[in-house]
Short mmCIF file of C-alpha atoms and ligand atoms in Angstrom, two decimals:
data_model
loop_
_atom_site.label_atom_id
_atom_site.label_comp_id
_atom_site.label_asym_id
_atom_site.label_seq_id
_atom_site.Cartn_x
_atom_site.Cartn_y
_atom_site.Cartn_z
CA MET A 1 224.04 234.74 198.94
CA SER A 2 223.54 232.66 202.05
CA ALA A 3 220.95 229.87 202.16
CA PRO A 4 217.49 231.11 203.15
CA LYS A 5 216.58 230.79 206.79
CA LYS A 6 213.52 228.72 207.57
CA LEU A 7 210.51 229.96 209.47
CA TYR A 8 207.98 227.70 211.20
CA ILE A 9 204.81 229.43 212.39
CA LYS A 10 202.19 227.67 214.51
CA THR A 11 198.86 229.49 214.73
CA TYR A 12 196.30 229.21 217.53
CA GLY A 13 193.03 231.03 218.15
CA CYS A 14 190.81 232.97 215.80
CA GLN A 15 190.89 233.76 212.08
CA MET A 16 192.59 237.05 212.78
CA ASN A 17 195.61 235.11 213.96
CA VAL A 18 195.55 233.16 210.69
CA TYR A 19 195.65 236.45 208.79
CA ASP A 20 198.35 237.88 211.07
CA SER A 21 200.50 234.77 210.61
CA GLU A 22 200.35 235.22 206.83
CA ARG A 23 201.40 238.84 207.20
CA MET A 24 204.22 237.97 209.61
CA ALA A 25 205.53 235.32 207.21
CA GLU A 26 205.56 237.97 204.49
CA ALA A 27 207.31 240.52 206.70
CA LEU A 28 210.00 237.97 207.65
CA GLY A 29 210.17 236.89 204.00
CA GLY A 30 211.77 240.30 203.46
CA GLU A 31 214.44 239.30 205.99
CA GLY A 32 215.36 236.17 204.04
CA TYR A 33 213.01 233.63 205.66
CA VAL A 34 211.14 230.96 203.72
CA PRO A 35 208.29 229.01 205.31
CA THR A 36 208.73 225.43 206.51
CA GLU A 37 206.13 222.93 207.72
CA SER A 38 208.48 221.34 210.23
CA ALA A 39 209.67 222.80 213.53
CA ALA A 40 212.72 220.51 213.48
CA ASP A 41 213.88 222.17 210.24
CA ALA A 42 213.38 225.74 211.37
CA ASP A 43 215.83 228.54 212.13
CA MET A 44 213.02 230.42 213.78
CA ILE A 45 209.87 229.09 215.45
CA LEU A 46 207.06 231.57 215.98
CA LEU A 47 203.98 230.67 218.04
CA ASN A 48 201.02 232.92 217.26
CA THR A 49 199.00 232.46 220.41
CA CYS A 50 195.49 232.84 221.86
CA HIS A 51 194.57 233.91 225.40
CA ILE A 52 190.81 233.56 225.22
CA ARG A 53 190.44 230.60 227.59
CA GLU A 54 192.80 229.07 230.15
CA LYS A 55 193.41 225.96 228.03
CA ALA A 56 194.36 228.04 225.00
CA ALA A 57 196.97 229.97 226.98
CA GLU A 58 198.43 226.85 228.65
CA LYS A 59 198.94 225.16 225.26
CA VAL A 60 201.66 227.69 224.54
CA TYR A 61 203.77 226.60 227.48
CA SER A 62 203.41 222.91 226.74
CA GLU A 63 204.35 223.56 223.10
CA LEU A 64 207.41 225.56 224.20
CA GLY A 65 208.40 222.67 226.47
CA ARG A 66 208.55 220.42 223.40
CA TYR A 67 211.14 222.69 221.76
CA LYS A 68 213.68 222.35 224.58
CA GLY A 69 215.49 219.48 222.87
CA LEU A 70 215.56 221.29 219.53
CA LYS A 71 217.07 224.36 221.09
CA ALA A 72 219.74 222.28 222.83
CA GLU A 73 220.69 220.64 219.52
CA LYS A 74 220.62 223.86 217.56
CA PRO A 75 221.69 226.84 219.66
CA ASP A 76 221.07 229.27 216.75
CA LEU A 77 217.39 228.42 216.68
CA LYS A 78 215.33 231.46 217.65
CA ILE A 79 211.98 231.04 219.39
CA GLY A 80 209.35 233.76 219.34
CA VAL A 81 205.91 234.16 220.90
CA ALA A 82 203.40 236.44 219.16
CA GLY A 83 199.66 236.99 219.55
CA CYS A 84 197.42 237.48 222.54
CA VAL A 85 199.42 235.50 225.15
CA ALA A 86 202.43 237.63 224.19
CA GLN A 87 200.36 240.75 224.77
CA ALA A 88 198.84 239.54 228.04
CA GLU A 89 201.96 238.06 229.63
CA GLY A 90 204.84 239.94 227.99
CA ALA A 91 208.18 239.46 229.77
CA GLU A 92 206.60 236.85 232.08
CA ILE A 93 206.87 234.39 229.17
CA MET A 94 210.65 234.75 229.13
CA ARG A 95 210.78 234.29 232.88
CA ARG A 96 208.79 231.05 232.67
CA GLN A 97 210.59 229.84 229.53
CA PRO A 98 214.05 231.42 229.32
CA MET A 99 214.67 229.84 225.91
CA VAL A 100 212.20 232.30 224.36
CA ASP A 101 214.13 234.96 222.42
CA LEU A 102 211.36 237.18 221.17
CA VAL A 103 207.92 238.28 222.42
CA VAL A 104 205.76 240.46 220.19
CA GLY A 105 202.18 241.65 220.76
CA PRO A 106 199.60 241.86 217.95
CA GLN A 107 199.96 245.62 217.54
CA SER A 108 203.71 245.52 216.98
CA TYR A 109 204.09 243.12 214.06
CA HIS A 110 205.55 245.83 211.84
CA ARG A 111 208.51 245.87 214.23
CA LEU A 112 209.16 242.16 213.70
CA PRO A 113 212.15 242.58 211.34
CA GLU A 114 213.85 244.81 213.93
CA LEU A 115 213.03 242.39 216.75
CA GLU A 116 214.29 239.46 214.70
CA ALA A 117 217.62 241.23 214.14
CA ARG A 118 217.95 241.84 217.89
CA ALA A 119 217.19 238.19 218.65
CA ARG A 120 219.75 237.07 216.02
CA ASP A 121 222.24 239.27 217.83
CA GLY A 122 221.74 237.24 220.97
CA GLN A 123 219.56 239.79 222.77
CA LYS A 124 216.10 239.26 224.22
CA ALA A 125 213.57 241.17 222.13
CA LEU A 126 210.22 242.29 223.56
CA ASP A 127 207.55 244.63 222.17
CA THR A 128 204.01 244.76 223.53
CA ASP A 129 203.30 248.47 222.97
CA PHE A 130 200.13 249.85 221.45
CA PRO A 131 201.83 252.25 219.02
CA GLU A 132 199.94 255.02 217.26
CA GLU A 133 200.88 253.93 213.75
CA ASP A 134 198.91 251.33 211.76
CA LYS A 135 200.89 248.11 211.75
CA PHE A 136 199.50 247.21 208.35
CA ASP A 137 200.94 250.38 206.79
CA HIS A 138 204.40 249.23 207.67
CA LEU A 139 204.13 245.56 206.87
CA LYS A 140 205.54 244.64 203.51
CA ALA A 141 202.99 244.22 200.74
CA ARG A 142 201.89 240.66 200.03
CA PRO A 143 204.00 239.18 197.23
CA LYS A 144 202.17 238.68 193.95
CA ALA A 145 202.11 234.86 194.14
CA ARG A 146 198.95 232.98 193.06
CA ARG A 147 196.84 231.82 195.94
CA GLY A 148 193.72 229.83 196.74
CA PRO A 149 190.17 231.05 196.09
CA THR A 150 189.44 232.28 199.63
CA ALA A 151 191.22 234.81 201.83
CA PHE A 152 190.86 236.68 205.11
CA LEU A 153 191.31 240.43 205.24
CA THR A 154 191.47 242.29 208.54
CA VAL A 155 189.52 245.56 208.41
CA GLN A 156 189.03 246.33 212.09
CA GLU A 157 190.84 245.34 215.21
CA GLY A 158 190.34 245.68 218.93
CA CYS A 159 187.28 245.96 221.11
CA ASP A 160 185.73 248.65 223.29
CA LYS A 161 182.91 246.47 224.63
CA PHE A 162 184.52 244.96 227.72
CA CYS A 163 182.30 241.93 228.21
CA ALA A 164 182.93 240.85 231.79
CA PHE A 165 184.51 237.51 230.78
CA CYS A 166 186.74 238.55 227.90
CA VAL A 167 190.44 239.35 227.49
CA VAL A 168 190.26 240.70 223.93
CA PRO A 169 189.96 244.41 224.86
CA TYR A 170 193.20 243.98 226.82
CA THR A 171 195.11 241.90 224.28
CA ARG A 172 193.99 243.62 221.08
CA GLY A 173 193.46 247.12 222.44
CA ALA A 174 190.87 249.75 221.50
CA GLU A 175 188.78 249.54 218.33
CA VAL A 176 190.69 250.69 215.25
CA SER A 177 189.40 250.64 211.66
CA ARG A 178 191.65 250.54 208.60
CA PRO A 179 190.87 253.14 205.90
CA ALA A 180 188.57 251.83 203.14
CA ASP A 181 190.91 252.76 200.27
CA ARG A 182 193.68 250.53 201.64
CA ILE A 183 191.29 247.64 202.15
CA LEU A 184 189.98 248.06 198.59
CA SER A 185 193.47 248.00 197.14
CA GLU A 186 194.43 244.95 199.21
CA ALA A 187 191.22 243.25 198.03
CA ARG A 188 191.94 244.07 194.36
CA ASP A 189 195.41 242.64 194.76
CA LEU A 190 193.99 239.43 196.28
CA VAL A 191 191.53 239.10 193.40
CA GLU A 192 194.34 239.52 190.84
CA ARG A 193 196.04 236.62 192.54
CA GLY A 194 193.06 234.30 192.22
CA VAL A 195 190.94 235.03 195.29
CA ARG A 196 187.17 234.91 194.68
CA GLU A 197 185.87 235.07 198.25
CA ILE A 198 187.02 237.47 200.95
CA THR A 199 186.09 237.25 204.62
CA LEU A 200 186.44 240.62 206.32
CA LEU A 201 187.78 240.22 209.84
CA GLY A 202 187.43 242.26 212.99
CA GLN A 203 186.90 241.55 216.68
CA ASN A 204 183.84 243.77 216.24
CA VAL A 205 183.80 243.90 212.50
CA ASN A 206 180.40 245.58 212.24
CA ALA A 207 181.66 248.50 214.35
CA TYR A 208 183.91 249.26 211.34
CA HIS A 209 184.02 253.00 210.66
CA GLY A 210 186.80 253.39 208.08
CA HIS A 211 184.14 254.08 205.43
CA GLU A 212 181.65 256.94 205.78
CA ARG A 213 178.79 254.42 205.55
CA GLY A 214 180.34 251.90 207.90
CA LEU A 215 180.76 248.22 207.16
CA ALA A 216 177.79 248.21 204.77
CA GLY A 217 179.48 250.97 202.77
CA LEU A 218 182.73 249.02 202.65
CA ILE A 219 180.92 245.85 201.55
CA ARG A 220 179.12 247.70 198.74
CA ALA A 221 182.41 249.22 197.58
CA LEU A 222 184.06 245.78 197.59
CA ALA A 223 181.10 244.35 195.68
CA GLY A 224 182.14 246.64 192.80
CA ILE A 225 185.38 244.67 192.28
CA ASP A 226 185.08 242.48 189.17
CA GLY A 227 186.15 238.92 189.81
CA LEU A 228 185.33 239.06 193.52
CA ALA A 229 182.33 236.75 193.82
CA ARG A 230 181.67 236.48 197.53
CA ILE A 231 181.98 238.62 200.64
CA ARG A 232 181.63 237.49 204.24
CA PHE A 233 182.45 239.15 207.54
CA THR A 234 183.07 238.04 211.10
CA THR A 235 182.68 238.60 214.10
CA SER A 236 179.74 240.89 214.72
CA HIS A 237 178.26 242.26 217.90
CA PRO A 238 174.43 242.55 218.06
CA ASN A 239 174.60 246.21 219.11
CA ASP A 240 176.43 247.19 215.93
CA MET A 241 173.98 245.50 213.52
CA ASP A 242 172.74 248.78 212.01
CA ASP A 243 169.94 249.28 209.46
CA GLU A 244 172.35 249.68 206.53
CA LEU A 245 174.08 246.41 207.29
CA ILE A 246 170.77 244.60 207.67
CA ALA A 247 169.61 246.10 204.35
CA ALA A 248 172.85 244.94 202.66
CA HIS A 249 171.92 241.36 203.56
CA GLY A 250 168.76 241.84 201.51
CA ASP A 251 170.10 243.48 198.38
CA CYS A 252 173.86 242.99 198.05
CA GLU A 253 174.17 239.82 195.99
CA LYS A 254 177.84 239.24 196.73
CA LEU A 255 177.23 239.31 200.48
CA MET A 256 176.69 235.67 201.49
CA PRO A 257 173.56 234.64 203.46
CA TYR A 258 175.47 233.57 206.56
CA LEU A 259 175.97 235.57 209.73
CA HIS A 260 177.96 234.82 212.87
CA LEU A 261 176.19 236.82 215.56
CA PRO A 262 177.23 235.64 219.04
CA VAL A 263 174.75 236.17 221.89
CA GLN A 264 176.58 234.16 224.63
CA SER A 265 173.46 233.65 226.79
CA GLY A 266 169.67 233.69 226.47
CA SER A 267 169.09 235.00 229.98
CA ASP A 268 168.58 238.71 230.52
CA HIS A 269 170.07 238.48 234.00
CA ILE A 270 173.25 236.83 232.70
CA LEU A 271 173.48 239.13 229.66
CA LYS A 272 173.46 242.01 232.09
CA ARG A 273 176.10 240.46 234.34
CA MET A 274 178.19 239.77 231.22
CA ASN A 275 177.95 243.47 230.31
CA ARG A 276 176.64 242.59 226.85
CA GLN A 277 174.53 245.79 226.77
CA HIS A 278 171.52 244.19 225.08
CA THR A 279 168.57 241.99 226.03
CA ARG A 280 167.34 238.75 224.50
CA ALA A 281 164.34 240.61 223.06
CA GLN A 282 166.68 242.98 221.24
CA TYR A 283 168.60 240.02 219.84
CA PHE A 284 165.38 238.41 218.58
CA ASP A 285 164.39 241.72 216.99
CA ILE A 286 167.67 241.90 215.02
CA ILE A 287 167.21 238.32 213.80
CA ASP A 288 163.61 239.06 212.77
CA ARG A 289 164.70 242.10 210.76
CA LEU A 290 167.50 240.15 209.10
CA ARG A 291 165.19 237.28 208.18
CA LYS A 292 162.65 239.69 206.76
CA VAL A 293 165.17 240.84 204.15
CA ARG A 294 166.94 237.48 203.78
CA PRO A 295 164.65 234.57 204.79
CA ASP A 296 167.27 231.90 204.01
CA LEU A 297 169.96 233.51 206.21
CA HIS A 298 172.00 230.91 208.13
CA LEU A 299 172.88 232.00 211.61
CA SER A 300 175.84 231.05 213.70
CA GLY A 301 176.54 231.89 217.32
CA ASP A 302 178.84 231.59 220.33
CA PHE A 303 177.61 230.47 223.74
CA ILE A 304 179.17 230.46 227.19
CA VAL A 305 177.74 228.12 229.84
CA GLY A 306 178.45 228.24 233.55
CA PHE A 307 179.05 231.96 233.79
CA PRO A 308 179.09 233.10 237.47
CA GLU A 309 175.52 233.22 238.93
CA GLU A 310 174.01 231.25 236.02
CA THR A 311 171.06 229.32 237.48
CA GLU A 312 169.27 226.34 235.95
CA ALA A 313 166.53 228.79 234.87
CA ASP A 314 169.08 231.10 233.21
CA PHE A 315 170.55 228.11 231.39
CA GLU A 316 167.11 227.02 230.22
CA ASP A 317 166.59 230.51 228.81
CA THR A 318 169.68 229.91 226.67
CA LEU A 319 168.30 226.57 225.44
CA ASP A 320 165.02 228.30 224.66
CA LEU A 321 166.77 231.06 222.72
CA ILE A 322 168.57 228.43 220.65
CA GLU A 323 165.28 226.62 219.94
CA ARG A 324 163.71 229.86 218.77
CA VAL A 325 166.58 231.11 216.60
CA GLY A 326 167.69 227.88 214.92
CA TYR A 327 171.46 227.94 214.36
CA GLY A 328 173.12 226.51 211.26
CA SER A 329 176.36 226.33 213.22
CA ALA A 330 177.58 227.35 216.66
CA PHE A 331 180.51 227.34 219.05
CA SER A 332 180.01 226.73 222.74
CA PHE A 333 182.35 226.95 225.67
CA LYS A 334 182.48 226.47 229.41
CA TYR A 335 183.15 229.75 231.12
CA SER A 336 186.87 230.07 231.84
CA THR A 337 188.16 232.61 234.39
CA ARG A 338 190.58 235.05 232.82
CA PRO A 339 192.95 237.05 235.01
CA GLY A 340 192.16 240.75 235.08
CA THR A 341 188.55 240.46 233.87
CA PRO A 342 185.66 241.43 236.20
CA ALA A 343 183.89 238.04 236.17
CA ALA A 344 187.03 236.25 237.36
CA GLU A 345 186.52 237.90 240.78
CA ARG A 346 183.01 236.49 241.22
CA ALA A 347 181.90 233.25 242.88
CA GLN A 348 182.37 230.42 240.38
CA LEU A 349 180.06 227.53 239.52
CA ASP A 350 181.12 223.93 240.09
CA GLU A 351 182.96 222.29 237.22
CA GLU A 352 180.43 219.40 237.16
CA VAL A 353 177.56 221.84 236.68
CA LYS A 354 179.41 223.50 233.80
CA ASP A 355 180.21 220.12 232.23
CA ALA A 356 176.62 218.92 232.41
CA ARG A 357 175.26 222.16 230.94
CA LEU A 358 177.78 222.17 228.13
CA GLN A 359 176.75 218.62 227.19
CA ARG A 360 173.07 219.50 227.12
CA LEU A 361 173.70 222.66 225.11
CA GLN A 362 175.91 220.90 222.59
CA ALA A 363 173.41 218.07 222.16
CA LEU A 364 170.74 220.61 221.26
CA LEU A 365 173.01 222.55 218.91
CA THR A 366 174.17 219.38 217.15
CA ARG A 367 170.59 218.18 216.67
CA GLN A 368 169.57 221.55 215.32
CA GLN A 369 172.52 221.89 212.96
CA ARG A 370 172.02 218.40 211.62
CA ALA A 371 168.32 219.04 210.97
CA LEU A 372 169.07 222.28 209.12
CA GLN A 373 171.80 220.57 207.10
CA ASP A 374 169.56 217.59 206.25
CA ALA A 375 166.92 220.05 205.03
CA MET A 376 169.35 221.11 202.28
CA VAL A 377 168.90 217.78 200.46
CA GLY A 378 167.12 218.39 197.16
CA ARG A 379 167.97 222.10 197.17
CA GLU A 380 170.27 223.95 194.80
CA VAL A 381 173.25 225.82 196.21
CA SER A 382 176.22 227.64 194.71
CA VAL A 383 179.59 226.12 195.57
CA LEU A 384 183.00 227.76 195.42
CA PHE A 385 185.40 224.85 195.02
CA GLU A 386 188.57 225.00 197.10
CA LYS A 387 190.49 221.72 197.00
CA PRO A 388 190.37 218.01 196.11
CA GLY A 389 188.15 215.86 198.34
CA ARG A 390 189.12 212.55 199.92
CA LEU A 391 187.86 210.37 197.07
CA PRO A 392 189.50 210.41 193.64
CA GLY A 393 187.86 212.82 191.18
CA GLN A 394 186.13 214.66 194.03
CA MET A 395 186.37 218.37 194.80
CA VAL A 396 185.20 220.09 197.97
CA GLY A 397 184.03 223.65 198.38
CA LYS A 398 181.66 225.79 200.41
CA SER A 399 178.05 226.65 199.78
CA GLU A 400 176.84 230.22 200.26
CA TYR A 401 175.71 229.03 203.72
CA LEU A 402 179.22 227.75 204.50
CA HIS A 403 178.37 224.03 204.32
CA ALA A 404 181.24 221.89 203.04
CA VAL A 405 179.98 220.31 199.79
CA HIS A 406 181.63 217.35 198.00
CA VAL A 407 181.10 216.88 194.28
CA ALA A 408 182.63 214.27 191.96
CA ALA A 409 182.83 215.62 188.39
CA ASP A 410 185.39 215.84 185.60
CA GLY A 411 187.32 219.04 185.10
CA LEU A 412 186.35 220.81 188.31
CA ALA A 413 189.13 223.07 189.59
CA ALA A 414 189.81 225.17 192.69
CA GLY A 415 188.23 228.59 192.17
CA ASP A 416 185.28 227.29 190.12
CA LEU A 417 181.92 228.62 191.25
CA ARG A 418 179.11 226.27 190.18
CA ARG A 419 175.46 225.50 190.84
CA VAL A 420 175.07 222.21 192.67
CA ARG A 421 172.05 220.12 193.66
CA VAL A 422 172.44 218.60 197.12
CA VAL A 423 171.80 214.84 197.10
CA GLU A 424 173.02 213.67 200.50
CA SER A 425 173.70 215.02 203.99
CA GLY A 426 176.55 213.40 205.97
CA PRO A 427 177.82 214.04 209.51
CA ASN A 428 179.93 217.08 208.59
CA SER A 429 179.27 217.83 204.96
CA LEU A 430 176.90 217.61 202.01
CA LYS A 431 177.26 215.68 198.79
CA GLY A 432 176.02 217.19 195.54
CA VAL A 433 175.91 216.93 191.76
CA LEU A 434 176.53 219.72 189.23
CA VAL A 435 173.33 221.23 187.85
N1 LIG B 501 184.93 239.32 219.16
C1 LIG B 501 184.15 238.21 219.09
C2 LIG B 501 184.82 236.94 219.58
C3 LIG B 501 185.43 236.93 220.90
S1 LIG B 501 186.20 235.47 221.40
C4 LIG B 501 182.83 238.47 219.76
O1 LIG B 501 182.64 239.45 220.40
O2 LIG B 501 181.94 237.68 219.59
C5 LIG B 501 185.21 234.18 220.76
C6 LIG B 501 184.29 233.57 221.74
O3 LIG B 501 184.99 233.00 222.83
C7 LIG B 501 183.32 234.51 222.38
O4 LIG B 501 182.25 234.82 221.56
C8 LIG B 501 182.91 233.75 223.62
O5 LIG B 501 181.83 232.89 223.34
C9 LIG B 501 184.13 232.91 223.92
N2 LIG B 501 184.82 233.39 225.12
C10 LIG B 501 185.40 234.59 225.31
N3 LIG B 501 185.90 234.68 226.57
C11 LIG B 501 185.61 233.50 227.18
C12 LIG B 501 185.83 232.99 228.51
N4 LIG B 501 186.44 233.71 229.44
N5 LIG B 501 185.39 231.74 228.77
C13 LIG B 501 184.75 231.01 227.84
N6 LIG B 501 184.50 231.45 226.60
C14 LIG B 501 184.92 232.68 226.26
FE1 LIG B 502 185.22 240.04 223.85
FE2 LIG B 502 182.82 241.08 224.15
FE3 LIG B 502 184.66 242.38 222.77
FE4 LIG B 502 183.61 240.16 221.78
S1 LIG B 502 182.49 242.08 222.21
S2 LIG B 502 185.77 240.70 221.80
S3 LIG B 502 183.28 238.92 223.59
S4 LIG B 502 184.73 241.97 224.94
FE1 LIG B 503 192.37 234.38 220.86
FE2 LIG B 503 193.33 236.79 220.61
FE3 LIG B 503 191.77 235.79 218.73
S1 LIG B 503 192.65 235.86 222.48
S2 LIG B 503 190.43 234.46 219.89
S3 LIG B 503 193.75 235.05 219.28
S4 LIG B 503 191.80 237.89 219.43
#
């Protein structure tokens, strides 16, 4: 047998790309590839890319530039581009960077072994179709190796919402849900291999319809798996937060009290121009109903500042929304024009205005997050330990609210789920003691 070929994968973008990279590594494992942590060692380099903002997309080309020398030294090295830039730019990538051998869009990963063989043969391999078949049906099953206590599991992909700023409907295609029975068997397999917490992924995960009772039905079915302790899901759209899913937050114990529910803006005018299809009042109403059934729910959000036409008053509406909701964590971005999306055609705000607004928004979010985190001191949380901390004897894990929690105690191991009393709040994490 020949020596195994080495595969280096670099992942950008969202958690779905993290999941996809795992699945691609497994699929190429079947072709004789073993993973490596070093690009210099690799026989194949695969960049799993993100197209969401201009900077994300440009990173791909600067990274490819860095591989020029490697390719010159090692002519057999194959370079592939996967993910959302691959989908958005297709053959253009090979025109800009002729050393790229393979381009594969997110819906074609099951064809990776075929594409790899073509690239090995010295041909250029490109696939950015949206085929009818489910890519996950064709990907090789995950090998039975032990793994860490947390895992991602994609249940839904694509988006039909067409927010005016966003490329995802074009790069990931229309909304598709995987059948519940396949998700349940993949989850059981993960649990057998040591996983105790599963985060269900989808671009609009709460629009999931592969179970007759939607995402709530899937979550309740998953909650029946012995050994699975925690369930999370991300990312949700406000318009798909139905009554059953809200109710599940109140009575499904394995569903963690943390919800990422992006709103993007607090201004009705901007929400409308973004094509979000809901108002700020409707968003507040969803939060009220959630907090009624789960008062300790931690909320997380995404915000865009400097969207075309955003006035100072619109921006202040966003600050006001943040003050009212109280976010445990949040992600905020300057609006970035994306080719092919409706908002890219509109008059753009000055960069300085965007910069100043982003700073003000982030200052507020940081203050708010810190205050909510500090308020945890003295409280008891449950912690699922994941890995050793920085200090000797220390382990770090996540609370039900997704805070990182450090605990120093003898005999703690990854996968342990323990009650912890919080004793200190630091810049990015909590410190606790076992109860
Ligand atoms: N499907 C998810 C996530 C989409 S991308 C959702 O609907 O929430 C993650 C975040 O990137 C978005 O929530 C948005 O805040 C941000 N984003 C998307 N397009 C952007 C753009 N053109 N400029 C700046 N931020 C953007
Ligand atoms: Fe993008 Fe909007 Fe779809 Fe989210 S809901 S993926 S922001 S188009
Ligand atoms: Fe980026 Fe594609 Fe995810 S654009 S955020 S990798 S869906």
